[in-house]
Coordinates of N, CA and C in Angstrom, one line a residue:
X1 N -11.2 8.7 15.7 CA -11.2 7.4 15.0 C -11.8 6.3 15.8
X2 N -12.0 5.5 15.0 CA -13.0 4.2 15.8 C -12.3 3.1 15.6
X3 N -12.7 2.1 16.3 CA -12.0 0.5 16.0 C -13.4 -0.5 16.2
X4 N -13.4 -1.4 14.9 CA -14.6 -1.9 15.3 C -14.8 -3.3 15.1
X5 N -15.0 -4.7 15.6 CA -14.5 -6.4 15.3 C -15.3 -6.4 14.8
X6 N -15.3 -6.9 13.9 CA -16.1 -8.6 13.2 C -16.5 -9.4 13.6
X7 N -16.9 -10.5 14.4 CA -16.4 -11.9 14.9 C -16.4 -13.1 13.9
X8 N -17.2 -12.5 12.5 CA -16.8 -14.1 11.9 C -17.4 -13.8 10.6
X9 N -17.1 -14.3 9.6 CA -16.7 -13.8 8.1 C -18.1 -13.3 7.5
X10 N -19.0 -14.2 7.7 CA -20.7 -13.7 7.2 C -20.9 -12.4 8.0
X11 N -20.6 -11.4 9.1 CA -21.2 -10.5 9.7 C -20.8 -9.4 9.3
X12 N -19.8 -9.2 8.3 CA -19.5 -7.6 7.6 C -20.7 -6.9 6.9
X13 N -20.9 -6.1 7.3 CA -21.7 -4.9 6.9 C -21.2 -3.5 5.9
X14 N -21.9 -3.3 5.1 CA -21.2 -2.5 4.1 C -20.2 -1.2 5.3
X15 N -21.1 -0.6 5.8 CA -20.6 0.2 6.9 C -19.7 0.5 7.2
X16 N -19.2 -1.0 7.4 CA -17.9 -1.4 8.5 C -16.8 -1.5 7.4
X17 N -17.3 -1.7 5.8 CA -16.2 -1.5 4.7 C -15.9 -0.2 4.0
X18 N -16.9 0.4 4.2 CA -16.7 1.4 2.9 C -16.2 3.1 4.0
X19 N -14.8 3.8 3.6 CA -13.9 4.4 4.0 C -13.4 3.8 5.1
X20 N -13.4 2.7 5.0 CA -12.6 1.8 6.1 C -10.9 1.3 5.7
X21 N -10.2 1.0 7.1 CA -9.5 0.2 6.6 C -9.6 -1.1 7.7
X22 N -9.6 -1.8 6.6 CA -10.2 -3.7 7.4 C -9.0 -4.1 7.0
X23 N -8.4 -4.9 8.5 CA -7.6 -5.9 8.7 C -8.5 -6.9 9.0
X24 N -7.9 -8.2 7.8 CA -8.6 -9.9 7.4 C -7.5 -10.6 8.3
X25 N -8.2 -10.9 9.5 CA -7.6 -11.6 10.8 C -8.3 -13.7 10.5
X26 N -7.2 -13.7 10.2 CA -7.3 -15.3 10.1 C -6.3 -16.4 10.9
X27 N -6.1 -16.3 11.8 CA -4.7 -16.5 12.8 C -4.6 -17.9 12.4
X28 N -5.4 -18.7 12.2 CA -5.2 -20.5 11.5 C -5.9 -21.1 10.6
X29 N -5.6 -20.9 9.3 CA -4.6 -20.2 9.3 C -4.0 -19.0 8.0
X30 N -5.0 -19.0 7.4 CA -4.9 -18.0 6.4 C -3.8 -16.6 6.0
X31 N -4.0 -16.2 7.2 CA -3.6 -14.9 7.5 C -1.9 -15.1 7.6
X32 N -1.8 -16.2 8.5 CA -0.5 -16.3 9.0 C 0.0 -17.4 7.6
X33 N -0.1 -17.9 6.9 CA 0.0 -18.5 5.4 C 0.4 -17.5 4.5
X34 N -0.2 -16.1 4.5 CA 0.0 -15.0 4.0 C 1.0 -14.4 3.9
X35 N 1.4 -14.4 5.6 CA 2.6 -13.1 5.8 C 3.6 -14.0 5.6
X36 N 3.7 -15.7 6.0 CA 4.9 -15.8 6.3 C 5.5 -16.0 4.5
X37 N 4.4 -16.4 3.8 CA 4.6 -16.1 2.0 C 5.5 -15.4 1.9
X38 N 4.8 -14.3 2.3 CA 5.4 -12.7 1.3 C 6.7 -12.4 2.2
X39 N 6.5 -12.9 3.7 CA 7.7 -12.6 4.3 C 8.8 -13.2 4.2
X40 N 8.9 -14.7 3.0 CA 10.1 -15.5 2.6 C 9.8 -15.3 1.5
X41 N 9.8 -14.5 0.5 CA 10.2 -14.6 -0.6 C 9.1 -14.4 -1.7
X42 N 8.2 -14.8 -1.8 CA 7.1 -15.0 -2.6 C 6.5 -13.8 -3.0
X43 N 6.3 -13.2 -4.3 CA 6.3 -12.5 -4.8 C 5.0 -11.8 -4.3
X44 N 4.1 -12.4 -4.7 CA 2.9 -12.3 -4.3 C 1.8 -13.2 -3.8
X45 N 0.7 -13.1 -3.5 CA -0.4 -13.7 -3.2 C -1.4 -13.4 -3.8
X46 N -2.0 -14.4 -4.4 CA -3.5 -14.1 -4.9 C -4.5 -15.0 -4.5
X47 N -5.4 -14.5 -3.3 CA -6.5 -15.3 -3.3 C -7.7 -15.3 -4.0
X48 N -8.5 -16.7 -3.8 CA -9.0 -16.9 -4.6 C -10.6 -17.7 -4.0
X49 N -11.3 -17.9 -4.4 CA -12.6 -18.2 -3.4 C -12.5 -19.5 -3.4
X50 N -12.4 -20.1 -5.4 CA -12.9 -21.8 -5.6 C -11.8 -22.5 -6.3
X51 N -11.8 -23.7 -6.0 CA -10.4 -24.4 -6.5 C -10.8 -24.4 -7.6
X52 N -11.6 -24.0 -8.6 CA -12.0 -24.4 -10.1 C -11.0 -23.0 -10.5
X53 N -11.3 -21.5 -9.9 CA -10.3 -20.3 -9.9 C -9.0 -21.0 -9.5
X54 N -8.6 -20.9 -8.6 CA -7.2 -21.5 -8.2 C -6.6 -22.3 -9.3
X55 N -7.0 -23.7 -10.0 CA -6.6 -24.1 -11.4 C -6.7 -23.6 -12.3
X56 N -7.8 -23.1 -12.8 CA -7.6 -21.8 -13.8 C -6.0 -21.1 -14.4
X57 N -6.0 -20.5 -12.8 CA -4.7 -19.5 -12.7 C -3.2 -20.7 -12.8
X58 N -3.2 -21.7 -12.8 CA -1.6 -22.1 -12.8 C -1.1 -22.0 -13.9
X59 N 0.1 -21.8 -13.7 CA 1.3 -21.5 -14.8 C 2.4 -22.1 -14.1
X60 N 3.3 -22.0 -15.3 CA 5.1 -22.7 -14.2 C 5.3 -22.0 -13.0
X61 N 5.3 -20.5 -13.1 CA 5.6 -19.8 -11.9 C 4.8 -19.7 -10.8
X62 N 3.8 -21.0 -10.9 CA 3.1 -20.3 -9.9 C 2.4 -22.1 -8.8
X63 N 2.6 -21.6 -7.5 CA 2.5 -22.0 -6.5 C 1.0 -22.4 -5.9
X64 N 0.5 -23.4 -5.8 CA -1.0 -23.7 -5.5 C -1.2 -24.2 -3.9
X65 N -2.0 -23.4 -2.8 CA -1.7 -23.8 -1.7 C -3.5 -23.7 -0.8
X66 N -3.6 -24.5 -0.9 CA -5.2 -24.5 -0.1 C -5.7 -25.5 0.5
X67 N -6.9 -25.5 1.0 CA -7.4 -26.5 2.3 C -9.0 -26.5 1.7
X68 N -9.5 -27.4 2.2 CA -11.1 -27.2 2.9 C -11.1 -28.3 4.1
X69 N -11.4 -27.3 4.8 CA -11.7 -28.1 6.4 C -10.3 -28.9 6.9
X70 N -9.1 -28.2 6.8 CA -7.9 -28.6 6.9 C -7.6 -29.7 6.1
X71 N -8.1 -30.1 5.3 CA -7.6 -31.0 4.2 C -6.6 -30.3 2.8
X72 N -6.0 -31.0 2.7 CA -5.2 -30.3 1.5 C -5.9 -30.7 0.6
X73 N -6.1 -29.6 -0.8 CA -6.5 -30.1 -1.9 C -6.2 -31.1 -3.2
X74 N -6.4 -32.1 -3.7 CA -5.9 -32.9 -4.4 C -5.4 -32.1 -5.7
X75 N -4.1 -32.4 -5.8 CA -3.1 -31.8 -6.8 C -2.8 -30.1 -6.5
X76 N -3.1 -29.8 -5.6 CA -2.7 -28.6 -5.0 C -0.7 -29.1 -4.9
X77 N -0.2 -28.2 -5.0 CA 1.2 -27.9 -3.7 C 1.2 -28.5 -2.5
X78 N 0.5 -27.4 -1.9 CA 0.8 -27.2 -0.2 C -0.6 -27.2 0.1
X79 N -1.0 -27.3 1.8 CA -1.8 -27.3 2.3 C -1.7 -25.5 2.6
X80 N -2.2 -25.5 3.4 CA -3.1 -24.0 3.3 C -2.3 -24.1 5.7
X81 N -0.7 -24.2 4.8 CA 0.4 -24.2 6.1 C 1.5 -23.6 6.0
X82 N 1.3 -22.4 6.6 CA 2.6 -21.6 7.1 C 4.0 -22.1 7.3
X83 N 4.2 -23.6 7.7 CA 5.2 -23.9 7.9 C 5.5 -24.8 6.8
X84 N 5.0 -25.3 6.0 CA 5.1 -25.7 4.6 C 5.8 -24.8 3.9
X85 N 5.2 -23.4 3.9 CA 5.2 -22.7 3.0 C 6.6 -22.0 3.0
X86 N 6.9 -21.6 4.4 CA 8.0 -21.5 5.2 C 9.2 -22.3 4.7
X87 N 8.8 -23.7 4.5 CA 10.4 -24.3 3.9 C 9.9 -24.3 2.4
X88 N 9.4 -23.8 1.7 CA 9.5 -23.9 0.4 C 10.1 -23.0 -0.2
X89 N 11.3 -24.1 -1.4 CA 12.3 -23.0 -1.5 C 12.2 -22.2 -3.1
X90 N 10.8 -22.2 -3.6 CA 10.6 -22.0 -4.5 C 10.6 -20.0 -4.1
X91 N 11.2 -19.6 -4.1 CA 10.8 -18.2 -3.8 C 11.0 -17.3 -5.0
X92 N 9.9 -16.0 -4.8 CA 10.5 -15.5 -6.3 C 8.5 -15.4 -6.9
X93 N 8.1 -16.7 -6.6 CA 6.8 -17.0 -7.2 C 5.7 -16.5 -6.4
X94 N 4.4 -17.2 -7.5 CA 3.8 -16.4 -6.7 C 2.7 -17.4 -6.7
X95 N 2.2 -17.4 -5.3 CA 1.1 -18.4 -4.5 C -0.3 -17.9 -4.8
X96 N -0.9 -18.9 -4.9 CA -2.2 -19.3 -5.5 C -3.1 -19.5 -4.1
X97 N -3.7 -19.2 -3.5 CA -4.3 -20.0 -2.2 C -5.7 -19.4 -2.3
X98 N -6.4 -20.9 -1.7 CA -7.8 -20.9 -1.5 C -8.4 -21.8 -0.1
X99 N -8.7 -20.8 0.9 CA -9.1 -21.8 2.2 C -10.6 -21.6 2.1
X100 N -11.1 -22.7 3.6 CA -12.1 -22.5 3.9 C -12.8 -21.1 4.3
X101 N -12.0 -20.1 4.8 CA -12.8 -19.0 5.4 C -11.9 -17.6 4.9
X102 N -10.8 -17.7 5.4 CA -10.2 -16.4 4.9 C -10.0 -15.7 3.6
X103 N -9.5 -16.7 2.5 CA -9.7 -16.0 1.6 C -11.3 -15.6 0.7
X104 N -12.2 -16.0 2.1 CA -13.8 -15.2 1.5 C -13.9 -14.1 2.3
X105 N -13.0 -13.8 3.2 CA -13.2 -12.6 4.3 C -12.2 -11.7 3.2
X106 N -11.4 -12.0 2.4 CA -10.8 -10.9 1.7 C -12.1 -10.8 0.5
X107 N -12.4 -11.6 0.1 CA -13.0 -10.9 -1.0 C -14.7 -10.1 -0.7
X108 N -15.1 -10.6 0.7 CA -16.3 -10.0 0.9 C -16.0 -8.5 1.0
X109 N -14.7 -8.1 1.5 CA -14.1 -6.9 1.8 C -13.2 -6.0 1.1
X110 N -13.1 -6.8 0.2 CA -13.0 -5.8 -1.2 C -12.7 -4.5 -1.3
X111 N -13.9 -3.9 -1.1 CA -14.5 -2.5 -1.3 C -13.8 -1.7 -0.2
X112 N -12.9 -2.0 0.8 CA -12.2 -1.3 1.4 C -11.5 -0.3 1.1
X113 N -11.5 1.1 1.9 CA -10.4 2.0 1.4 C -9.2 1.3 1.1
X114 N -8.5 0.6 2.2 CA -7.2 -0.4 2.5 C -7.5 -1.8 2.9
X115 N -7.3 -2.3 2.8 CA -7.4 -3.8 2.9 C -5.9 -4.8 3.5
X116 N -5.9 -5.1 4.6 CA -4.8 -5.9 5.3 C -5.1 -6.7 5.8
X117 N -3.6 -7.8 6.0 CA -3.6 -9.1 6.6 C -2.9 -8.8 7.6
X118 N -3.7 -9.6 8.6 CA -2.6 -9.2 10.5 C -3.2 -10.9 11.1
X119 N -2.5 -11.2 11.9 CA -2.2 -12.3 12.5 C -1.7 -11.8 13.3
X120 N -1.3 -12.7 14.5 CA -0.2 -12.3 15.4 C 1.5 -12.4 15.0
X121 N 1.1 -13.1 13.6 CA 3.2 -13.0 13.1 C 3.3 -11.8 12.5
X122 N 2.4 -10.7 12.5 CA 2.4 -9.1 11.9 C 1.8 -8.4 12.9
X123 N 1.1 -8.4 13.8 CA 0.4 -7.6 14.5 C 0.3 -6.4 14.9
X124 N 1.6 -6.4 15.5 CA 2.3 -4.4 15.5 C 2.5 -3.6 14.1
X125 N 3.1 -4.8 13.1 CA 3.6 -3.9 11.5 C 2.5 -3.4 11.3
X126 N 1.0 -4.3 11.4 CA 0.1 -4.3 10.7 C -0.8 -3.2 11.2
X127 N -0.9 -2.9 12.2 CA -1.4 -1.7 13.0 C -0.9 -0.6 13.0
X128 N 0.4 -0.4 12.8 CA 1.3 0.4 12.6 C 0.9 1.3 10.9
X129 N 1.1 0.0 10.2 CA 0.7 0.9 9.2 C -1.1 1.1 8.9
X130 N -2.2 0.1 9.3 CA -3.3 0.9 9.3 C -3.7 2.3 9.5
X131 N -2.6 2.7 11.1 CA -2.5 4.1 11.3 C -2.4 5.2 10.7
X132 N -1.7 4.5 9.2 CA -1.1 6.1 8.5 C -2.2 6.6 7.7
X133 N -3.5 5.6 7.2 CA -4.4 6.1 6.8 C -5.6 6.9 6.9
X134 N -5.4 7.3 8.8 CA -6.4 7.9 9.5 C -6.9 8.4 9.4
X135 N -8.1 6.8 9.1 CA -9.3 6.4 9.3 C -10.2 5.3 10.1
X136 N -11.2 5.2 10.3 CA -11.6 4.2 11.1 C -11.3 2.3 10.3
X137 N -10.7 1.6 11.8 CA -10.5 0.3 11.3 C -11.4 -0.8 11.9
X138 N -11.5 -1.4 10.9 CA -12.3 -2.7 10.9 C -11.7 -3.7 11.3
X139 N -11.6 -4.3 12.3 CA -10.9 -5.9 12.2 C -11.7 -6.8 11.9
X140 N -11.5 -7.5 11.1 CA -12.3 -8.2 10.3 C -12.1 -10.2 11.1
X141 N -12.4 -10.7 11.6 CA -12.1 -12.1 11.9 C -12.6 -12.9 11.3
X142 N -12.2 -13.8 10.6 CA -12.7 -14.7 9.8 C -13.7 -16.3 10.3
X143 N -12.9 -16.5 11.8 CA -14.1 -17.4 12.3 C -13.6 -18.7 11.9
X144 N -14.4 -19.3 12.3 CA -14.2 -21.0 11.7 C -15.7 -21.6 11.7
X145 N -16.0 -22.4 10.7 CA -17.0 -22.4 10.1 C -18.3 -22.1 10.8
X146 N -18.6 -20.5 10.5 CA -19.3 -19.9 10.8 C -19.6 -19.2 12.0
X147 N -18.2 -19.5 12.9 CA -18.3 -19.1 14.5 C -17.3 -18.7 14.8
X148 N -17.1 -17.8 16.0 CA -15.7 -17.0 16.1 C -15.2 -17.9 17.1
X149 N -14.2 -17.8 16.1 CA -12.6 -18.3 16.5 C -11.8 -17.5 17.5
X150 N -11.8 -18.2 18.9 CA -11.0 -17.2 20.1 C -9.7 -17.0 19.5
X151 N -8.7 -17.5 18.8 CA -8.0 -17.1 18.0 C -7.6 -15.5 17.0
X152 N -8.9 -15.6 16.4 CA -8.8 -14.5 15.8 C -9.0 -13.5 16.9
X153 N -10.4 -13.5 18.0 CA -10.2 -12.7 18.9 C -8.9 -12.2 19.2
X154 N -8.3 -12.6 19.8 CA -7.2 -12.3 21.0 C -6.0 -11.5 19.8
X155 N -6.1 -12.3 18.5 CA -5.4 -11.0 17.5 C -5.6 -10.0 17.6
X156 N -7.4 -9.7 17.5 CA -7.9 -8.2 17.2 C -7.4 -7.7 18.6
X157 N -7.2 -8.1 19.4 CA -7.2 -7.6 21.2 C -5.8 -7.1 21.3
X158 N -4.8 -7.9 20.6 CA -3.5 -7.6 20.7 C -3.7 -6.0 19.8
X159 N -4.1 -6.0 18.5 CA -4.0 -5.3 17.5 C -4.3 -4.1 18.5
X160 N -5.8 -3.8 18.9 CA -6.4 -2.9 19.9 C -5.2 -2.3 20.8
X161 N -4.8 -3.9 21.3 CA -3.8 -2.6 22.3 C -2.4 -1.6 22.0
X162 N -1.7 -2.5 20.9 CA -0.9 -1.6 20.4 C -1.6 -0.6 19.4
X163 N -2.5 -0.3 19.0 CA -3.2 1.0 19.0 C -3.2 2.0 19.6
X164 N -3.7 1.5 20.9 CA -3.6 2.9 22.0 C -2.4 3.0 22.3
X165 N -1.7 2.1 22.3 CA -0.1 2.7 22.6 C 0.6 3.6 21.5
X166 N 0.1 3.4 20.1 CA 0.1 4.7 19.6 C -0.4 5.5 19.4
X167 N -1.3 5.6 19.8 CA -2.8 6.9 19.6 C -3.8 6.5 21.1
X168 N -4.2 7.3 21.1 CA -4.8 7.5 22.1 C -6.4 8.2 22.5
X169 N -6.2 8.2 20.8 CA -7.5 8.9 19.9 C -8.5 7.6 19.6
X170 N -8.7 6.7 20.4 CA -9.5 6.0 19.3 C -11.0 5.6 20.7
X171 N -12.0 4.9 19.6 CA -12.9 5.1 20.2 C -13.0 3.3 20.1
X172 N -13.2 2.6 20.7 CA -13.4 1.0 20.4 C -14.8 0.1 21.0
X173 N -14.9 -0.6 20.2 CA -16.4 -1.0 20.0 C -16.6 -2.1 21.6
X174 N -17.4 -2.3 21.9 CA -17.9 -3.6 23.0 C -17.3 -4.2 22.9
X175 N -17.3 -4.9 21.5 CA -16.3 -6.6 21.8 C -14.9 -6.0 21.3
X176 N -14.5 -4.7 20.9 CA -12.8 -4.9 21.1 C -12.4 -4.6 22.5
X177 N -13.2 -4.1 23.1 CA -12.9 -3.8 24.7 C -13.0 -5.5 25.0
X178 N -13.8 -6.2 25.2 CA -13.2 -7.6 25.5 C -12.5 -8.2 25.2
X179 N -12.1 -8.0 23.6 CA -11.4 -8.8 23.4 C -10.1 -8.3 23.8
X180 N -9.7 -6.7 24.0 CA -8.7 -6.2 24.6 C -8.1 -7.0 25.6
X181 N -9.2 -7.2 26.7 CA -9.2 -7.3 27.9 C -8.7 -9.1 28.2
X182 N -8.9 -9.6 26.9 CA -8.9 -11.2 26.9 C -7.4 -11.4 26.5
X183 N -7.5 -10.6 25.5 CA -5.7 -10.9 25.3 C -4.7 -10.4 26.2
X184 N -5.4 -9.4 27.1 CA -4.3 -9.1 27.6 C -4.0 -10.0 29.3
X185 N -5.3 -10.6 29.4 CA -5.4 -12.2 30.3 C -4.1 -12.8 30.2
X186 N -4.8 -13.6 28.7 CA -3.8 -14.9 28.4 C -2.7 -14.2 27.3
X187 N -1.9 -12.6 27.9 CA -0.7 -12.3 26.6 C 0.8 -13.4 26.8
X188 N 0.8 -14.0 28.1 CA 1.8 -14.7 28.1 C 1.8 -16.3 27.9
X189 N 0.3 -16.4 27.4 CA -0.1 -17.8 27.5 C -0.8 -18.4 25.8
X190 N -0.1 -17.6 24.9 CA -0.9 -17.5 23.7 C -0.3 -19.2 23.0
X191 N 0.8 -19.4 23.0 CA 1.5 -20.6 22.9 C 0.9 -21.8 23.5
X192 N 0.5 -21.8 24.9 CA -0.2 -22.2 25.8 C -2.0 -22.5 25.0
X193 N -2.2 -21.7 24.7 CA -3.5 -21.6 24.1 C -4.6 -21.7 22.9
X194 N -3.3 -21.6 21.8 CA -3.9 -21.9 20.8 C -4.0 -23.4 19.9
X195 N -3.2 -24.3 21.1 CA -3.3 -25.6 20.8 C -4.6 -25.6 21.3
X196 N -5.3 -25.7 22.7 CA -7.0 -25.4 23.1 C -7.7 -25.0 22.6
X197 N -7.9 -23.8 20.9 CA -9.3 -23.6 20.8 C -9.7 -24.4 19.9
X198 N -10.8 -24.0 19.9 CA -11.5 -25.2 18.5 C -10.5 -25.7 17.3
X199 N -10.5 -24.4 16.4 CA -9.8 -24.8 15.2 C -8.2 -25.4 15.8
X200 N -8.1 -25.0 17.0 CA -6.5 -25.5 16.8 C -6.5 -26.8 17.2
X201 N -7.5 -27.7 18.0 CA -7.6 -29.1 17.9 C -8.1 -29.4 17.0
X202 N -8.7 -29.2 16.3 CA -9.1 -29.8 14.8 C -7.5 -29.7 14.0
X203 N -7.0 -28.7 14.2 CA -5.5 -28.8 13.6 C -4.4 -29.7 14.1
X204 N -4.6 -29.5 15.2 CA -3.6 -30.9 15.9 C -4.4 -32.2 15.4
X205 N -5.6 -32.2 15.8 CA -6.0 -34.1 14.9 C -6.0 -34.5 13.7
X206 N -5.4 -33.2 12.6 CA -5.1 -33.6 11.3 C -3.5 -33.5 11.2
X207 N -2.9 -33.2 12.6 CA -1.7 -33.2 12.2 C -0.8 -32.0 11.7
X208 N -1.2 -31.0 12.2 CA -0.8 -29.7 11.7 C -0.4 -29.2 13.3
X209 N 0.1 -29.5 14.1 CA 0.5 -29.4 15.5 C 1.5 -28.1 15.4
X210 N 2.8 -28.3 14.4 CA 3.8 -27.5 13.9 C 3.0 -25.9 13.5
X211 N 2.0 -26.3 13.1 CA 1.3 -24.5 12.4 C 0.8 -24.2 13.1
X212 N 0.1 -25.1 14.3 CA -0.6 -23.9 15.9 C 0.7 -23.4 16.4
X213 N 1.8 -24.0 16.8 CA 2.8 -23.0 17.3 C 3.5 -22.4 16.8
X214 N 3.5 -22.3 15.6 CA 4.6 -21.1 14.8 C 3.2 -19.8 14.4
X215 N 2.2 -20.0 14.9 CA 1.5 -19.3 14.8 C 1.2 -18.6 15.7
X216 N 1.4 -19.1 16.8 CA 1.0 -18.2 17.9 C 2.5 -17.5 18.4
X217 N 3.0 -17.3 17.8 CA 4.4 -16.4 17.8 C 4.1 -14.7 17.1
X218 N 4.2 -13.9 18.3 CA 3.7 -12.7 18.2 C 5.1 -11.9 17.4
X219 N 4.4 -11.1 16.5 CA 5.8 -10.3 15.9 C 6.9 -10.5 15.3
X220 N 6.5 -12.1 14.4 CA 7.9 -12.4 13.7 C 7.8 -11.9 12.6
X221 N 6.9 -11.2 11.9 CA 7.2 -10.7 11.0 C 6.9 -8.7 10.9
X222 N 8.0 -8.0 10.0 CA 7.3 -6.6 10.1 C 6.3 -6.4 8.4
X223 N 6.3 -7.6 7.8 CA 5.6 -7.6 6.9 C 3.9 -7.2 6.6
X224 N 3.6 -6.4 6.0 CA 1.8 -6.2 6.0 C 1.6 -6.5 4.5
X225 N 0.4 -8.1 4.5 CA 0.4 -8.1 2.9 C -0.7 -7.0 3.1
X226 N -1.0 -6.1 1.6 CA -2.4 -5.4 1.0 C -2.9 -5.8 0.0
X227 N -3.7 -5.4 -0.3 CA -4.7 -6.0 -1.5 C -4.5 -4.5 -2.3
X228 N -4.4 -5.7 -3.6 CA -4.2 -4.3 -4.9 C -4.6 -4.5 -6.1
X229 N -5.6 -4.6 -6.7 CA -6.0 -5.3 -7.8 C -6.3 -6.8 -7.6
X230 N -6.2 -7.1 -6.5 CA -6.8 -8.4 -6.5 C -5.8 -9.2 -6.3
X231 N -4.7 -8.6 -5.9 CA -3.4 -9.4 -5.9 C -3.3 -8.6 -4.1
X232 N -2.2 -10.0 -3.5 CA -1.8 -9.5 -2.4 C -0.2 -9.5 -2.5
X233 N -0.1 -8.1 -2.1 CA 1.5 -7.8 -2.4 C 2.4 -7.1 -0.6
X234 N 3.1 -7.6 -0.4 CA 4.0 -7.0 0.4 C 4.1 -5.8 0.8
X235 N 4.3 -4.8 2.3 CA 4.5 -3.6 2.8 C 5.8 -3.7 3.8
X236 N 6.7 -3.4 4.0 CA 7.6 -3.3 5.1 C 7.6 -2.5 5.5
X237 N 7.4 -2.5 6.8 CA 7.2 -1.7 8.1 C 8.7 -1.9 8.9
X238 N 9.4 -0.6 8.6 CA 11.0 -0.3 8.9 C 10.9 0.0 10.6

């Protein structure tokens, strides 16, 4: 089996999707908006590319949560924030979300055998279960506009290494060897760090300080969302 990165949402190749399983690495903040959803309550997730789709779909039960360029959308819910989403006590429902980059790294990747969301608040669950499909995995990173996000790196790096700690079978591409080698640098410094990269000062100058650090918290969740019809629905990893 192989493991093979992304670095940023435009560079997927059919290749890298098709009998694949691609994990959609969006660490700020998509991904981690995702799990922490499905991991309090929310029924499901459905992303969506354009806020003209996102309106379309509302109904009473349903939850509208998106961004462009960390701006919240006018008449949306929520921003496109984990810790928003985290205290909302609407649970039961089901969230609507449309960001700048992630939810187009789910739909460019579609065509996946399996299709997953990993962050570092799933990391292990999410690896854990890619495993059981064995076959070769894609990490997929979503980047920030148009450029890779050391963020999402150091995900895929984490993901890589709990890999080989369960298998030992895998073959890993150039840049997951660095990026292996990068997370496992700064593994005690991820807190430390993701206020420093790009997207996470652009997050702290809009005021989103609270979702760089509940994001860079490794393994709070054992939740893996998947894609199923175009809906993202919940896996628990016991």
């Amino acid at each position: 089996m192989r493991i093979e990165v992304v670095p940023t949402v435009e560079e997927i190749r059919f290749d890298q999707i098709s009998n694949h399983v691609v994990i959609v690495i969006d660490v700020l903040r998509a991904s981690s908006t995702i799990v922490t959803a499905l991991g309090n309550g929310f029924s499901t997730v459905i992303p969506v590319e354009t806020i003209g789709q996102a309106n379309s779909l509302r109904t009473a039960d349903c939850i509208l949560a998106g961004e462009r360029h960390c701006r919240k959308i006018p008449d949306f819910d929520y921003n496109n924030s984990p810790t928003e989403i985290a205290a909302c006590k609407k649970t039961g429902n089901q969230l609507i979300l449309t960001t700048t980059n992630g939810t187009r790294a789910i739909q460019k990747a579609e065509r996946a055998t399996s299709l997953l969301i990993g962050c570092f608040l799933n990391a292990t669950a999410c690896m854990t279960y890619a495993l059981t499909f064995h076959l070769d995995i894609t990490l997929y990173c979503a980047g920030t506009r148009s450029e890779f996000a050391l963020e999402d790196g150091l995900a895929a790096g984490l993901m890589i290494v709990q890999a080989q700690k369960m298998s030992s079978h895998f073959q890993v591409c150039d840049l997951g060897e660095a990026l292996k080698a990068s997370y496992l640098y700064f593994a005690d410094k991820i807190g430390e760090l993701l206020p420093q990269t790009t997207t996470g000062k652009r997050l702290i100058q809009h005021h989103f300080t609270n979702d760089v650090q509940y994001c860079a918290k490794v393994d709070e969740h054992r939740i893996v969302p998947y894609i199923k019809e175009k809906r993202i629905l919940p896996h628990l990893v016991s």
